[in-house]
Amino acid sequence: MKIAIVGASGQAGSRLTAELARRGHAVTAIARNPEKIATLPGVTAVRGDVNDQAALTALWAGHDAAISSVHFSVSDPVKLIGAAKASGVGRYLVVGGAGSLEVAPGVRLVTTPNFPAQYKAEASKGAEFLDLLRQETDLNWTFLSPSALFVAGERTGKFRLGTDQLLTAADGKSSISFEDFAVALADEIERPAHIRQRFTVGY
C-alpha cells in the first residue's frame, strides 16, 4: 500500500514509519525537518507543514491511507480532517491520546483528579479531535488511543485491544510501547476492523 504519515520524525511517527517499511509498504514520511527521518527501504522523506491544509491535501493525494501523528496542541483538527477529505485518501488514521478513554461509564481519564496537569491541555485537544471525527460520515477514519503510559520500549507484538475503556494490566499499570502501538496501527491498516471507530491498545 501507499501510505502517508505526517509527523513521521516524532516518537510514534518514526516507529510507524519503520513498521510500515518493514512490512513492504511505500511510505511518504512528512515532517517539518525531513532530514530527521531515518533512511529506510520504501520510505520517501518530504517536507510538510501540518497547518498548511492545501499543501497537506496535495501531499496525501494518491495514497491508500494517511496517518496523523502530531501533537494536538500544535495542529488544527479541522484542517487535518479537511485535508483528508479533500485528498481522497481511502483511509485516515489518527495517533490518538489516552486522555479521552473512559475509566468509568461516561468518565474520561482527562477529567479525573489525578490526571497530570502538564498533559491536560494536550489531552483535552485530543478528546475534541475524536469528538469531531465522530461527526464525520463520509470519511473512513480510525483513531487509535494508546494506554496511559506511552513510552519507548520493545516490539513484542503481544498486546490487547479495547474500545473506549482504558486498558490496565493485572498490576494496575496502563502502558504500551511506541513500537507495539505501531504494530497495532499497521495491523489495522492491513486488516481494517475499526472503520469510523476509536480503539485502544495496551498490555
N, CA and C atoms as an extended XYZ file, in Angstrom:
609
Properties=species:S:1:pos:R:3:atomname:S:1:resname:S:1:resid:I:1 pbc="F F F"
N         0.830       -1.195        0.000 N   MET     1
C         0.000        0.000        0.000 CA  MET     1
C         0.871        1.253        0.000 C   MET     1
N         0.257        2.348       -0.443 N   LYS     2
C         0.945        3.640       -0.413 CA  LYS     2
C         0.362        4.422        0.765 C   LYS     2
N         1.215        4.734        1.737 N   ILE     3
C         0.751        5.326        2.995 CA  ILE     3
C         1.542        6.592        3.310 C   ILE     3
N         0.832        7.660        3.659 N   ALA     4
C         1.474        8.925        4.036 CA  ALA     4
C         1.372        9.107        5.547 C   ALA     4
N         2.446        9.600        6.144 N   ILE     5
C         2.451        9.878        7.586 CA  ILE     5
C         2.920       11.301        7.813 C   ILE     5
N         2.094       12.117        8.463 N   VAL     6
C         2.538       13.455        8.855 CA  VAL     6
C         2.954       13.376       10.333 C   VAL     6
N         4.125       13.939       10.627 N   GLY     7
C         4.702       13.781       11.961 CA  GLY     7
C         5.600       12.561       12.016 C   GLY     7
N         6.190       12.235       10.867 N   ALA     8
C         6.961       10.985       10.734 CA  ALA     8
C         8.282       10.972       11.487 C   ALA     8
N         8.741       12.138       11.954 N   SER     9
C        10.016       12.159       12.684 CA  SER     9
C         9.824       12.088       14.195 C   SER     9
N         8.569       12.070       14.649 N   GLY    10
C         8.282       12.039       16.086 CA  GLY    10
C         8.422       10.651       16.685 C   GLY    10
N         8.141       10.560       17.974 N   GLN    11
C         8.300        9.288       18.691 CA  GLN    11
C         7.418        8.181       18.103 C   GLN    11
N         6.121        8.452       17.980 N   ALA    12
C         5.219        7.448       17.408 CA  ALA    12
C         5.388        7.376       15.896 C   ALA    12
N         5.509        8.536       15.256 N   GLY    13
C         5.613        8.570       13.802 CA  GLY    13
C         6.813        7.832       13.249 C   GLY    13
N         7.952        7.946       13.928 N   SER    14
C         9.160        7.257       13.456 CA  SER    14
C         9.015        5.745       13.586 C   SER    14
N         8.354        5.288       14.638 N   ARG    15
C         8.119        3.843       14.807 CA  ARG    15
C         7.118        3.342       13.767 C   ARG    15
N         6.110        4.152       13.476 N   LEU    16
C         5.129        3.769       12.450 CA  LEU    16
C         5.792        3.681       11.082 C   LEU    16
N         6.638        4.663       10.780 N   THR    17
C         7.353        4.663        9.505 CA  THR    17
C         8.190        3.392        9.367 C   THR    17
N         8.922        3.041       10.429 N   ALA    18
C         9.768        1.846       10.415 CA  ALA    18
C         8.942        0.566       10.286 C   ALA    18
N         7.824        0.499       11.011 N   GLU    19
C         6.975       -0.697       10.976 CA  GLU    19
C         6.368       -0.908        9.593 C   GLU    19
N         5.890        0.163        8.983 N   LEU    20
C         5.269        0.051        7.659 CA  LEU    20
C         6.305       -0.278        6.593 C   LEU    20
N         7.508        0.295        6.732 N   ALA    21
C         8.588       -0.015        5.795 CA  ALA    21
C         8.983       -1.484        5.924 C   ALA    21
N         9.034       -1.955        7.146 N   ARG    22
C         9.375       -3.356        7.427 CA  ARG    22
C         8.401       -4.313        6.740 C   ARG    22
N         7.133       -3.865        6.627 N   ARG    23
C         6.106       -4.699        6.006 CA  ARG    23
C         6.021       -4.524        4.494 C   ARG    23
N         6.906       -3.694        3.934 N   GLY    24
C         6.970       -3.550        2.488 CA  GLY    24
C         6.069       -2.501        1.873 C   GLY    24
N         5.492       -1.624        2.695 N   HIS    25
C         4.644       -0.568        2.160 CA  HIS    25
C         5.490        0.588        1.627 C   HIS    25
N         4.923        1.366        0.713 N   ALA    26
C         5.569        2.587        0.222 CA  ALA    26
C         5.110        3.728        1.118 C   ALA    26
N         6.039        4.342        1.829 N   VAL    27
C         5.694        5.350        2.833 CA  VAL    27
C         6.187        6.743        2.428 C   VAL    27
N         5.265        7.695        2.431 N   THR    28
C         5.631        9.100        2.270 CA  THR    28
C         5.695        9.673        3.676 C   THR    28
N         6.916        9.931        4.156 N   ALA    29
C         7.138       10.378        5.534 CA  ALA    29
C         7.263       11.902        5.542 C   ALA    29
N         6.279       12.564        6.135 N   ILE    30
C         6.194       14.024        6.105 CA  ILE    30
C         6.571       14.608        7.461 C   ILE    30
N         7.446       15.611        7.440 N   ALA    31
C         7.864       16.267        8.682 CA  ALA    31
C         8.376       17.668        8.362 C   ALA    31
N         8.406       18.530        9.378 N   ARG    32
C         8.962       19.878        9.196 CA  ARG    32
C        10.446       19.790        8.865 C   ARG    32
N        11.108       18.799        9.465 N   ASN    33
C        12.543       18.597        9.231 CA  ASN    33
C        12.756       17.182        8.690 C   ASN    33
N        12.568       16.988        7.380 N   PRO    34
C        12.644       15.637        6.819 CA  PRO    34
C        14.002       14.971        6.963 C   PRO    34
N        15.046       15.790        7.216 N   GLU    35
C        16.378       15.205        7.399 CA  GLU    35
C        16.446       14.358        8.674 C   GLU    35
N        15.460       14.522        9.569 N   LYS    36
C        15.435       13.729       10.804 CA  LYS    36
C        14.814       12.341       10.596 C   LYS    36
N        14.265       12.118        9.413 N   ILE    37
C        13.615       10.840        9.132 CA  ILE    37
C        14.663        9.808        8.704 C   ILE    37
N        14.627        8.649        9.318 N   ALA    38
C        15.608        7.592        9.025 CA  ALA    38
C        15.483        7.128        7.571 C   ALA    38
N        16.623        6.813        6.976 N   THR    39
C        16.638        6.274        5.611 CA  THR    39
C        16.277        4.790        5.668 C   THR    39
N        15.136        4.462        5.068 N   LEU    40
C        14.645        3.084        5.098 CA  LEU    40
C        14.118        2.704        3.714 C   LEU    40
N        14.131        1.416        3.377 N   PRO    41
C        13.613        0.978        2.077 CA  PRO    41
C        12.141        1.363        1.918 C   PRO    41
N        11.804        1.951        0.779 N   GLY    42
C        10.406        2.286        0.500 CA  GLY    42
C         9.918        3.559        1.143 C   GLY    42
N        10.791        4.266        1.870 N   VAL    43
C        10.385        5.497        2.564 CA  VAL    43
C        10.910        6.728        1.819 C   VAL    43
N         9.997        7.647        1.496 N   THR    44
C        10.354        8.910        0.864 CA  THR    44
C        10.107       10.030        1.860 C   THR    44
N        11.151       10.718        2.274 N   ALA    45
C        11.026       11.814        3.243 CA  ALA    45
C        10.670       13.107        2.514 C   ALA    45
N         9.643       13.803        3.029 N   VAL    46
C         9.133       15.018        2.389 CA  VAL    46
C         8.917       16.101        3.445 C   VAL    46
N         9.245       17.337        3.078 N   ARG    47
C         8.987       18.458        3.987 CA  ARG    47
C         7.507       18.839        3.908 C   ARG    47
N         6.871       19.052        5.065 N   GLY    48
C         5.469       19.441        5.075 CA  GLY    48
C         5.092       20.133        6.364 C   GLY    48
N         4.059       20.958        6.285 N   ASP    49
C         3.570       21.713        7.446 CA  ASP    49
C         2.166       21.232        7.783 C   ASP    49
N         2.004       20.746        8.985 N   VAL    50
C         0.718       20.193        9.416 CA  VAL    50
C        -0.405       21.225        9.389 C   VAL    50
N        -0.048       22.509        9.431 N   ASN    51
C        -1.069       23.554        9.443 CA  ASN    51
C        -1.352       24.162        8.073 C   ASN    51
N        -0.706       23.627        7.030 N   ASP    52
C        -0.954       24.085        5.662 CA  ASP    52
C        -1.890       23.077        4.993 C   ASP    52
N        -3.183       23.338        5.086 N   GLN    53
C        -4.175       22.367        4.623 CA  GLN    53
C        -4.047       22.050        3.135 C   GLN    53
N        -3.845       23.070        2.317 N   ALA    54
C        -3.758       22.857        0.869 CA  ALA    54
C        -2.544       22.005        0.505 C   ALA    54
N        -1.413       22.297        1.126 N   ALA    55
C        -0.194       21.529        0.849 CA  ALA    55
C        -0.325       20.089        1.328 C   ALA    55
N        -0.945       19.907        2.482 N   LEU    56
C        -1.145       18.569        3.027 CA  LEU    56
C        -2.088       17.758        2.131 C   LEU    56
N        -3.127       18.420        1.646 N   THR    57
C        -4.060       17.767        0.724 CA  THR    57
C        -3.308       17.227       -0.484 C   THR    57
N        -2.433       18.062       -1.041 N   ALA    58
C        -1.655       17.655       -2.215 CA  ALA    58
C        -0.697       16.510       -1.893 C   ALA    58
N        -0.075       16.558       -0.714 N   LEU    59
C         0.867       15.504       -0.312 CA  LEU    59
C         0.163       14.172       -0.083 C   LEU    59
N        -1.054       14.216        0.446 N   TRP    60
C        -1.798       12.992        0.750 CA  TRP    60
C        -2.498       12.391       -0.458 C   TRP    60
N        -2.762       13.194       -1.475 N   ALA    61
C        -3.476       12.703       -2.656 CA  ALA    61
C        -2.742       11.515       -3.273 C   ALA    61
N        -3.511       10.532       -3.704 N   GLY    62
C        -2.925        9.362       -4.342 CA  GLY    62
C        -2.485        8.261       -3.394 C   GLY    62
N        -2.698        8.460       -2.090 N   HIS    63
C        -2.325        7.439       -1.107 CA  HIS    63
C        -3.533        6.582       -0.706 C   HIS    63
N        -3.258        5.352       -0.337 N   ASP    64
C        -4.330        4.467        0.150 CA  ASP    64
C        -4.758        4.846        1.555 C   ASP    64
N        -3.808        5.376        2.335 N   ALA    65
C        -4.100        5.778        3.715 CA  ALA    65
C        -3.203        6.938        4.105 C   ALA    65
N        -3.720        7.781        4.995 N   ALA    66
C        -2.936        8.881        5.567 CA  ALA    66
C        -3.026        8.782        7.077 C   ALA    66
N        -1.898        9.040        7.748 N   ILE    67
C        -1.837        8.968        9.209 CA  ILE    67
C        -1.409       10.314        9.771 C   ILE    67
N        -2.139       10.793       10.779 N   SER    68
C        -1.720       11.978       11.534 CA  SER    68
C        -1.054       11.498       12.817 C   SER    68
N         0.216       11.874       12.992 N   SER    69
C         0.942       11.536       14.216 CA  SER    69
C         1.578       12.821       14.732 C   SER    69
N         0.722       13.752       15.130 N   VAL    70
C         1.182       15.088       15.536 CA  VAL    70
C         0.534       15.486       16.863 C   VAL    70
N         1.192       16.385       17.576 N   HIS    71
C         0.635       16.870       18.834 CA  HIS    71
C        -0.651       17.648       18.558 C   HIS    71
N        -1.657       17.393       19.348 N   PHE    72
C        -2.952       18.057       19.153 CA  PHE    72
C        -2.880       19.549       19.417 C   PHE    72
N        -2.012       19.943       20.340 N   SER    73
C        -1.940       21.353       20.738 CA  SER    73
C        -1.264       22.243       19.696 C   SER    73
N        -0.584       21.652       18.715 N   VAL    74
C         0.078       22.463       17.686 CA  VAL    74
C        -0.515       22.226       16.297 C   VAL    74
N        -1.666       21.584       16.257 N   SER    75
C        -2.316       21.322       14.974 CA  SER    75
C        -3.807       21.627       15.081 C   SER    75
N        -4.449       21.712       13.927 N   ASP    76
C        -5.877       22.037       13.869 CA  ASP    76
C        -6.627       20.849       13.281 C   ASP    76
N        -7.460       20.179       14.085 N   PRO    77
C        -8.156       19.002       13.570 CA  PRO    77
C        -9.064       19.305       12.391 C   PRO    77
N        -9.597       20.507       12.337 N   VAL    78
C       -10.470       20.879       11.219 CA  VAL    78
C        -9.674       20.869        9.913 C   VAL    78
N        -8.443       21.393        9.966 N   LYS    79
C        -7.581       21.401        8.783 CA  LYS    79
C        -7.154       19.985        8.404 C   LYS    79
N        -6.821       19.173        9.399 N   LEU    80
C        -6.387       17.798        9.134 CA  LEU    80
C        -7.525       16.972        8.528 C   LEU    80
N        -8.688       17.065        9.109 N   ILE    81
C        -9.846       16.335        8.589 CA  ILE    81
C       -10.194       16.848        7.188 C   ILE    81
N       -10.118       18.168        7.020 N   GLY    82
C       -10.395       18.763        5.709 CA  GLY    82
C        -9.427       18.264        4.650 C   GLY    82
N        -8.142       18.171        5.002 N   ALA    83
C        -7.127       17.684        4.063 CA  ALA    83
C        -7.374       16.218        3.724 C   ALA    83
N        -7.742       15.436        4.719 N   ALA    84
C        -8.015       14.010        4.484 CA  ALA    84
C        -9.182       13.840        3.512 C   ALA    84
N       -10.229       14.622        3.704 N   LYS    85
C       -11.404       14.515        2.832 CA  LYS    85
C       -11.096       15.003        1.420 C   LYS    85
N       -10.415       16.152        1.325 N   ALA    86
C       -10.131       16.744        0.010 CA  ALA    86
C        -9.119       15.922       -0.790 C   ALA    86
N        -8.228       15.224       -0.087 N   SER    87
C        -7.185       14.458       -0.775 CA  SER    87
C        -7.717       13.184       -1.415 C   SER    87
N        -8.859       12.703       -0.917 N   GLY    88
C        -9.439       11.483       -1.458 CA  GLY    88
C        -8.762       10.206       -0.999 C   GLY    88
N        -8.002       10.268        0.113 N   VAL    89
C        -7.358        9.046        0.628 CA  VAL    89
C        -8.412        8.025        1.031 C   VAL    89
N        -8.055        6.759        0.885 N   GLY    90
C        -9.004        5.706        1.226 CA  GLY    90
C        -9.309        5.625        2.709 C   GLY    90
N        -8.282        5.891        3.539 N   ARG    91
C        -8.463        5.838        4.989 CA  ARG    91
C        -7.657        6.943        5.647 C   ARG    91
N        -8.176        7.415        6.774 N   TYR    92
C        -7.479        8.427        7.565 CA  TYR    92
C        -7.364        7.908        8.987 C   TYR    92
N        -6.122        7.773        9.478 N   LEU    93
C        -5.884        7.224       10.815 CA  LEU    93
C        -5.173        8.244       11.683 C   LEU    93
N        -5.564        8.298       12.949 N   VAL    94
C        -5.019        9.286       13.878 CA  VAL    94
C        -4.360        8.596       15.069 C   VAL    94
N        -3.123        9.017       15.352 N   VAL    95
C        -2.459        8.584       16.590 CA  VAL    95
C        -3.098        9.403       17.705 C   VAL    95
N        -3.950        8.753       18.485 N   GLY    96
C        -4.724        9.452       19.497 CA  GLY    96
C        -4.008        9.547       20.835 C   GLY    96
N        -4.752        9.952       21.839 N   GLY    97
C        -4.223       10.048       23.187 CA  GLY    97
C        -5.050        9.199       24.134 C   GLY    97
N        -4.533        8.991       25.336 N   ALA    98
C        -5.240        8.181       26.333 CA  ALA    98
C        -6.280        8.996       27.100 C   ALA    98
N        -6.131       10.318       27.092 N   GLY    99
C        -6.997       11.169       27.909 CA  GLY    99
C        -8.479       11.047       27.628 C   GLY    99
N        -8.827       10.694       26.377 N   SER   100
C       -10.244       10.584       26.008 CA  SER   100
C       -10.834        9.218       26.335 C   SER   100
N       -10.000        8.292       26.812 N   LEU   101
C       -10.501        6.969       27.196 CA  LEU   101
C       -11.290        7.052       28.497 C   LEU   101
N       -12.236        6.149       28.664 N   GLU   102
C       -13.086        6.148       29.857 CA  GLU   102
C       -12.502        5.269       30.962 C   GLU   102
N       -12.586        5.767       32.184 N   VAL   103
C       -12.168        4.983       33.354 CA  VAL   103
C       -13.396        4.478       34.117 C   VAL   103
N       -14.540        5.003       33.757 N   ALA   104
C       -15.851        4.582       34.260 CA  ALA   104
C       -16.844        5.056       33.199 C   ALA   104
N       -18.062        4.512       33.179 N   PRO   105
C       -19.015        4.918       32.148 CA  PRO   105
C       -19.193        6.443       32.078 C   PRO   105
N       -18.844        7.010       30.930 N   GLY   106
C       -19.012        8.447       30.727 CA  GLY   106
C       -17.954        9.328       31.385 C   GLY   106
N       -16.945        8.711       32.033 N   VAL   107
C       -15.896        9.478       32.726 CA  VAL   107
C       -14.567        9.312       31.997 C   VAL   107
N       -14.105       10.386       31.370 N   ARG   108
C       -12.849       10.334       30.626 CA  ARG   108
C       -11.656       10.521       31.568 C   ARG   108
N       -10.580        9.830       31.237 N   LEU   109
C        -9.360        9.890       32.051 CA  LEU   109
C        -8.899       11.323       32.297 C   LEU   109
N        -8.991       12.180       31.267 N   VAL   110
C        -8.519       13.562       31.385 CA  VAL   110
C        -9.268       14.365       32.447 C   VAL   110
N       -10.481       13.934       32.799 N   THR   111
C       -11.286       14.677       33.776 CA  THR   111
C       -11.077       14.202       35.213 C   THR   111
N       -10.248       13.167       35.390 N   THR   112
C       -10.054       12.632       36.746 CA  THR   112
C        -9.095       13.507       37.547 C   THR   112
N        -9.239       13.550       38.878 N   PRO   113
C        -8.455       14.456       39.730 CA  PRO   113
C        -6.940       14.277       39.637 C   PRO   113
N        -6.483       13.047       39.418 N   ASN   114
C        -5.039       12.800       39.420 CA  ASN   114
C        -4.381       12.898       38.043 C   ASN   114
N        -5.154       13.330       37.049 N   PHE   115
C        -4.563       13.451       35.709 CA  PHE   115
C        -3.492       14.544       35.732 C   PHE   115
N        -2.266       14.269       35.243 N   PRO   116
C        -1.178       15.259       35.317 CA  PRO   116
C        -1.531       16.585       34.641 C   PRO   116
N        -1.387       17.661       35.376 N   ALA   117
C        -1.771       18.988       34.886 CA  ALA   117
C        -1.040       19.364       33.602 C   ALA   117
N         0.242       18.946       33.486 N   GLN   118
C         1.032       19.351       32.321 CA  GLN   118
C         0.564       18.715       31.021 C   GLN   118
N        -0.234       17.650       31.108 N   TYR   119
C        -0.719       16.976       29.903 CA  TYR   119
C        -2.197       17.275       29.610 C   TYR   119
N        -2.826       18.058       30.484 N   LYS   120
C        -4.275       18.239       30.393 CA  LYS   120
C        -4.715       18.948       29.105 C   LYS   120
N        -3.992       20.015       28.729 N   ALA   121
C        -4.375       20.772       27.522 CA  ALA   121
C        -4.270       19.897       26.283 C   ALA   121
N        -3.162       19.162       26.162 N   GLU   122
C        -2.959       18.268       25.016 CA  GLU   122
C        -4.031       17.180       24.981 C   GLU   122
N        -4.313       16.573       26.128 N   ALA   123
C        -5.305       15.502       26.196 CA  ALA   123
C        -6.706       16.007       25.872 C   ALA   123
N        -7.022       17.201       26.331 N   SER   124
C        -8.345       17.784       26.057 CA  SER   124
C        -8.515       18.044       24.566 C   SER   124
N        -7.436       18.514       23.916 N   LYS   125
C        -7.472       18.749       22.465 CA  LYS   125
C        -7.669       17.437       21.710 C   LYS   125
N        -7.043       16.377       22.217 N   GLY   126
C        -7.205       15.067       21.597 CA  GLY   126
C        -8.637       14.572       21.683 C   GLY   126
N        -9.269       14.818       22.824 N   ALA   127
C       -10.670       14.431       23.005 CA  ALA   127
C       -11.571       15.216       22.041 C   ALA   127
N       -11.250       16.492       21.844 N   GLU   128
C       -12.018       17.322       20.901 CA  GLU   128
C       -11.875       16.798       19.473 C   GLU   128
N       -10.659       16.363       19.131 N   PHE   129
C       -10.391       15.803       17.802 CA  PHE   129
C       -11.277       14.568       17.586 C   PHE   129
N       -11.299       13.678       18.570 N   LEU   130
C       -12.114       12.467       18.471 CA  LEU   130
C       -13.591       12.817       18.315 C   LEU   130
N       -14.059       13.786       19.082 N   ASP   131
C       -15.470       14.189       19.000 CA  ASP   131
C       -15.815       14.729       17.615 C   ASP   131
N       -14.868       15.462       16.996 N   LEU   132
C       -15.080       15.967       15.636 CA  LEU   132
C       -15.148       14.814       14.635 C   LEU   132
N       -14.236       13.857       14.770 N   LEU   133
C       -14.235       12.707       13.868 CA  LEU   133
C       -15.546       11.932       13.948 C   LEU   133
N       -16.092       11.838       15.140 N   ARG   134
C       -17.335       11.074       15.319 CA  ARG   134
C       -18.538       11.709       14.623 C   ARG   134
N       -18.369       12.942       14.182 N   GLN   135
C       -19.432       13.609       13.423 CA  GLN   135
C       -19.289       13.372       11.918 C   GLN   135
N       -18.153       12.777       11.522 N   GLU   136
C       -17.880       12.554       10.101 CA  GLU   136
C       -18.546       11.267        9.612 C   GLU   136
N       -19.301       11.380        8.528 N   THR   137
C       -19.968       10.207        7.963 CA  THR   137
C       -19.399        9.810        6.608 C   THR   137
N       -18.637       10.714        5.978 N   ASP   138
C       -18.091       10.424        4.646 CA  ASP   138
C       -16.649        9.931        4.696 C   ASP   138
N       -15.945       10.237        5.766 N   LEU   139
C       -14.530        9.899        5.874 CA  LEU   139
C       -14.339        8.556        6.583 C   LEU   139
N       -13.488        7.694        6.012 N   ASN   140
C       -13.172        6.417        6.660 CA  ASN   140
C       -12.042        6.651        7.664 C   ASN   140
N       -12.417        7.088        8.856 N   TRP   141
C       -11.420        7.426        9.881 CA  TRP   141
C       -11.276        6.320       10.911 C   TRP   141
N       -10.124        6.309       11.570 N   THR   142
C        -9.852        5.426       12.711 CA  THR   142
C        -8.945        6.183       13.666 C   THR   142
N        -9.249        6.139       14.951 N   PHE   143
C        -8.498        6.853       15.984 CA  PHE   143
C        -7.992        5.809       16.970 C   PHE   143
N        -6.669        5.658       17.062 N   LEU   144
C        -6.103        4.665       17.984 CA  LEU   144
C        -5.499        5.345       19.204 C   LEU   144
N        -6.092        5.093       20.357 N   SER   145
C        -5.594        5.657       21.616 CA  SER   145
C        -4.593        4.695       22.260 C   SER   145
N        -3.437        5.199       22.682 N   PRO   146
C        -2.513        4.361       23.439 CA  PRO   146
C        -3.006        4.221       24.872 C   PRO   146
N        -2.329        3.403       25.644 N   SER   147
C        -2.610        3.331       27.077 CA  SER   147
C        -1.998        4.560       27.761 C   SER   147
N        -2.198        4.682       29.061 N   ALA   148
C        -1.791        5.898       29.780 CA  ALA   148
C        -0.296        6.183       29.669 C   ALA   148
N         0.531        5.156       29.829 N   LEU   149
C         1.981        5.326       29.675 CA  LEU   149
C         2.352        4.918       28.256 C   LEU   149
N         2.756        5.900       27.451 N   PHE   150
C         3.077        5.692       26.037 CA  PHE   150
C         4.558        6.015       25.892 C   PHE   150
N         5.379        4.987       25.861 N   VAL   151
C         6.830        5.183       26.024 CA  VAL   151
C         7.653        4.322       25.063 C   VAL   151
N         8.932        4.670       24.932 N   ALA   152
C         9.854        3.855       24.142 CA  ALA   152
C        10.026        2.505       24.820 C   ALA   152
N        10.118        1.464       24.010 N   GLY   153
C        10.258        0.128       24.587 CA  GLY   153
C        10.586       -0.896       23.530 C   GLY   153
N         9.978       -2.054       23.648 N   GLU   154
C        10.263       -3.150       22.725 CA  GLU   154
C         9.093       -3.416       21.797 C   GLU   154
N         9.415       -4.021       20.657 N   ARG   155
C         8.379       -4.505       19.740 CA  ARG   155
C         8.157       -5.977       20.082 C   ARG   155
N         7.133       -6.247       20.861 N   THR   156
C         6.854       -7.625       21.276 CA  THR   156
C         5.777       -8.274       20.410 C   THR   156
N         4.868       -7.458       19.871 N   GLY   157
C         3.752       -7.990       19.099 CA  GLY   157
C         2.698       -8.629       19.979 C   GLY   157
N         2.860       -8.486       21.303 N   LYS   158
C         1.901       -9.077       22.252 CA  LYS   158
C         1.227       -7.960       23.037 C   LYS   158
N        -0.048       -7.777       22.783 N   PHE   159
C        -0.804       -6.700       23.441 CA  PHE   159
C        -2.285       -7.016       23.343 C   PHE   159
N        -3.079       -6.210       24.022 N   ARG   160
C        -4.533       -6.369       23.980 CA  ARG   160
C        -5.140       -5.157       23.292 C   ARG   160
N        -6.289       -5.372       22.654 N   LEU   161
C        -7.034       -4.272       22.056 CA  LEU   161
C        -8.325       -4.056       22.830 C   LEU   161
N        -8.766       -2.808       22.868 N   GLY   162
C       -10.028       -2.475       23.515 CA  GLY   162
C       -10.756       -1.425       22.692 C   GLY   162
N       -11.813       -0.863       23.254 N   THR   163
C       -12.581        0.142       22.509 CA  THR   163
C       -12.447        1.515       23.167 C   THR   163
N       -13.372        1.861       24.058 N   ASP   164
C       -13.357        3.197       24.657 CA  ASP   164
C       -12.886        3.231       26.108 C   ASP   164
N       -12.576        2.054       26.666 N   GLN   165
C       -12.176        1.997       28.070 CA  GLN   165
C       -10.651        1.853       28.195 C   GLN   165
N       -10.077        2.544       29.166 N   LEU   166
C        -8.642        2.450       29.427 CA  LEU   166
C        -8.289        1.015       29.814 C   LEU   166
N        -7.264        0.459       29.151 N   LEU   167
C        -6.808       -0.890       29.476 CA  LEU   167
C        -5.765       -0.848       30.584 C   LEU   167
N        -5.887       -1.737       31.538 N   THR   168
C        -4.886       -1.841       32.605 CA  THR   168
C        -4.489       -3.304       32.781 C   THR   168
N        -3.232       -3.520       33.115 N   ALA   169
C        -2.735       -4.877       33.362 CA  ALA   169
C        -3.132       -5.322       34.767 C   ALA   169
N        -2.797       -6.566       35.101 N   ALA   170
C        -3.153       -7.114       36.412 CA  ALA   170
C        -2.572       -6.300       37.560 C   ALA   170
N        -1.393       -5.661       37.308 N   ASP   171
C        -0.769       -4.867       38.367 CA  ASP   171
C        -1.305       -3.425       38.428 C   ASP   171
N        -2.321       -3.155       37.609 N   GLY   172
C        -2.942       -1.826       37.619 CA  GLY   172
C        -2.285       -0.824       36.694 C   GLY   172
N        -1.187       -1.232       36.062 N   LYS   173
C        -0.454       -0.330       35.168 CA  LYS   173
C        -1.107       -0.300       33.786 C   LYS   173
N        -1.135        0.875       33.200 N   SER   174
C        -1.703        1.048       31.861 CA  SER   174
C        -0.592        1.556       30.959 C   SER   174
N        -0.097        0.698       30.055 N   SER   175
C         1.050        1.102       29.234 CA  SER   175
C         1.079        0.404       27.888 C   SER   175
N         1.827        1.030       26.951 N   ILE   176
C         2.113        0.436       25.650 CA  ILE   176
C         3.383        1.114       25.121 C   ILE   176
N         4.198        0.366       24.418 N   SER   177
C         5.400        0.957       23.819 CA  SER   177
C         5.043        1.593       22.476 C   SER   177
N         5.843        2.564       22.056 N   PHE   178
C         5.655        3.151       20.725 CA  PHE   178
C         5.734        2.050       19.670 C   PHE   178
N         6.643        1.102       19.898 N   GLU   179
C         6.879        0.038       18.933 CA  GLU   179
C         5.653       -0.865       18.764 C   GLU   179
N         5.029       -1.282       19.873 N   ASP   180
C         3.857       -2.146       19.769 CA  ASP   180
C         2.618       -1.369       19.319 C   ASP   180
N         2.553       -0.088       19.660 N   PHE   181
C         1.480        0.764       19.138 CA  PHE   181
C         1.548        0.771       17.613 C   PHE   181
N         2.765        0.892       17.080 N   ALA   182
C         2.951        0.903       15.624 CA  ALA   182
C         2.498       -0.413       15.004 C   ALA   182
N         2.763       -1.516       15.678 N   VAL   183
C         2.317       -2.821       15.187 CA  VAL   183
C         0.786       -2.846       15.108 C   VAL   183
N         0.129       -2.373       16.165 N   ALA   184
C        -1.335       -2.385       16.211 CA  ALA   184
C        -1.948       -1.517       15.110 C   ALA   184
N        -1.341       -0.348       14.859 N   LEU   185
C        -1.894        0.535       13.830 CA  LEU   185
C        -1.630       -0.017       12.430 C   LEU   185
N        -0.450       -0.597       12.230 N   ALA   186
C        -0.140       -1.221       10.936 CA  ALA   186
C        -1.069       -2.403       10.674 C   ALA   186
N        -1.358       -3.180       11.718 N   ASP   187
C        -2.312       -4.290       11.589 CA  ASP   187
C        -3.675       -3.770       11.144 C   ASP   187
N        -4.097       -2.655       11.728 N   GLU   188
C        -5.405       -2.071       11.406 CA  GLU   188
C        -5.452       -1.591        9.953 C   GLU   188
N        -4.341       -1.061        9.464 N   ILE   189
C        -4.288       -0.614        8.067 CA  ILE   189
C        -4.409       -1.813        7.128 C   ILE   189
N        -3.714       -2.881        7.456 N   GLU   190
C        -3.712       -4.068        6.596 CA  GLU   190
C        -4.995       -4.893        6.715 C   GLU   190
N        -5.575       -4.906        7.906 N   ARG   191
C        -6.800       -5.688        8.139 CA  ARG   191
C        -7.817       -4.815        8.878 C   ARG   191
N        -8.528       -3.952        8.136 N   PRO   192
C        -9.439       -2.989        8.762 CA  PRO   192
C       -10.487       -3.651        9.665 C   PRO   192
N       -10.538       -3.185       10.908 N   ALA   193
C       -11.513       -3.731       11.862 CA  ALA   193
C       -12.216       -2.623       12.649 C   ALA   193
N       -11.747       -1.381       12.480 N   HIS   194
C       -12.303       -0.277       13.276 CA  HIS   194
C       -12.576        0.949       12.405 C   HIS   194
N       -13.399        0.753       11.378 N   ILE   195
C       -13.752        1.867       10.496 CA  ILE   195
C       -14.728        2.797       11.221 C   ILE   195
N       -14.411        4.095       11.205 N   ARG   196
C       -15.187        5.131       11.910 CA  ARG   196
C       -15.357        4.779       13.398 C   ARG   196
N       -14.264        4.299       13.972 N   GLN   197
C       -14.276        3.944       15.389 CA  GLN   197
C       -12.952        4.335       16.042 C   GLN   197
N       -13.022        4.511       17.355 N   ARG   198
C       -11.810        4.627       18.156 CA  ARG   198
C       -11.554        3.265       18.794 C   ARG   198
N       -10.306        2.887       18.857 N   PHE   199
C        -9.961        1.704       19.643 CA  PHE   199
C        -8.680        2.005       20.407 C   PHE   199
N        -8.304        1.107       21.292 N   THR   200
C        -7.132        1.337       22.148 CA  THR   200
C        -6.285        0.080       22.210 C   THR   200
N        -5.018        0.270       22.589 N   VAL   201
C        -4.084       -0.846       22.675 CA  VAL   201
C        -3.283       -0.713       23.980 C   VAL   201
N        -3.028       -1.848       24.611 N   GLY   202
C        -2.276       -1.846       25.861 CA  GLY   202
C        -1.857       -3.250       26.240 C   GLY   202
N        -1.042       -3.346       27.270 N   TYR   203
C        -0.574       -4.657       27.739 CA  TYR   203
C        -1.532       -5.237       28.754 C   TYR   203
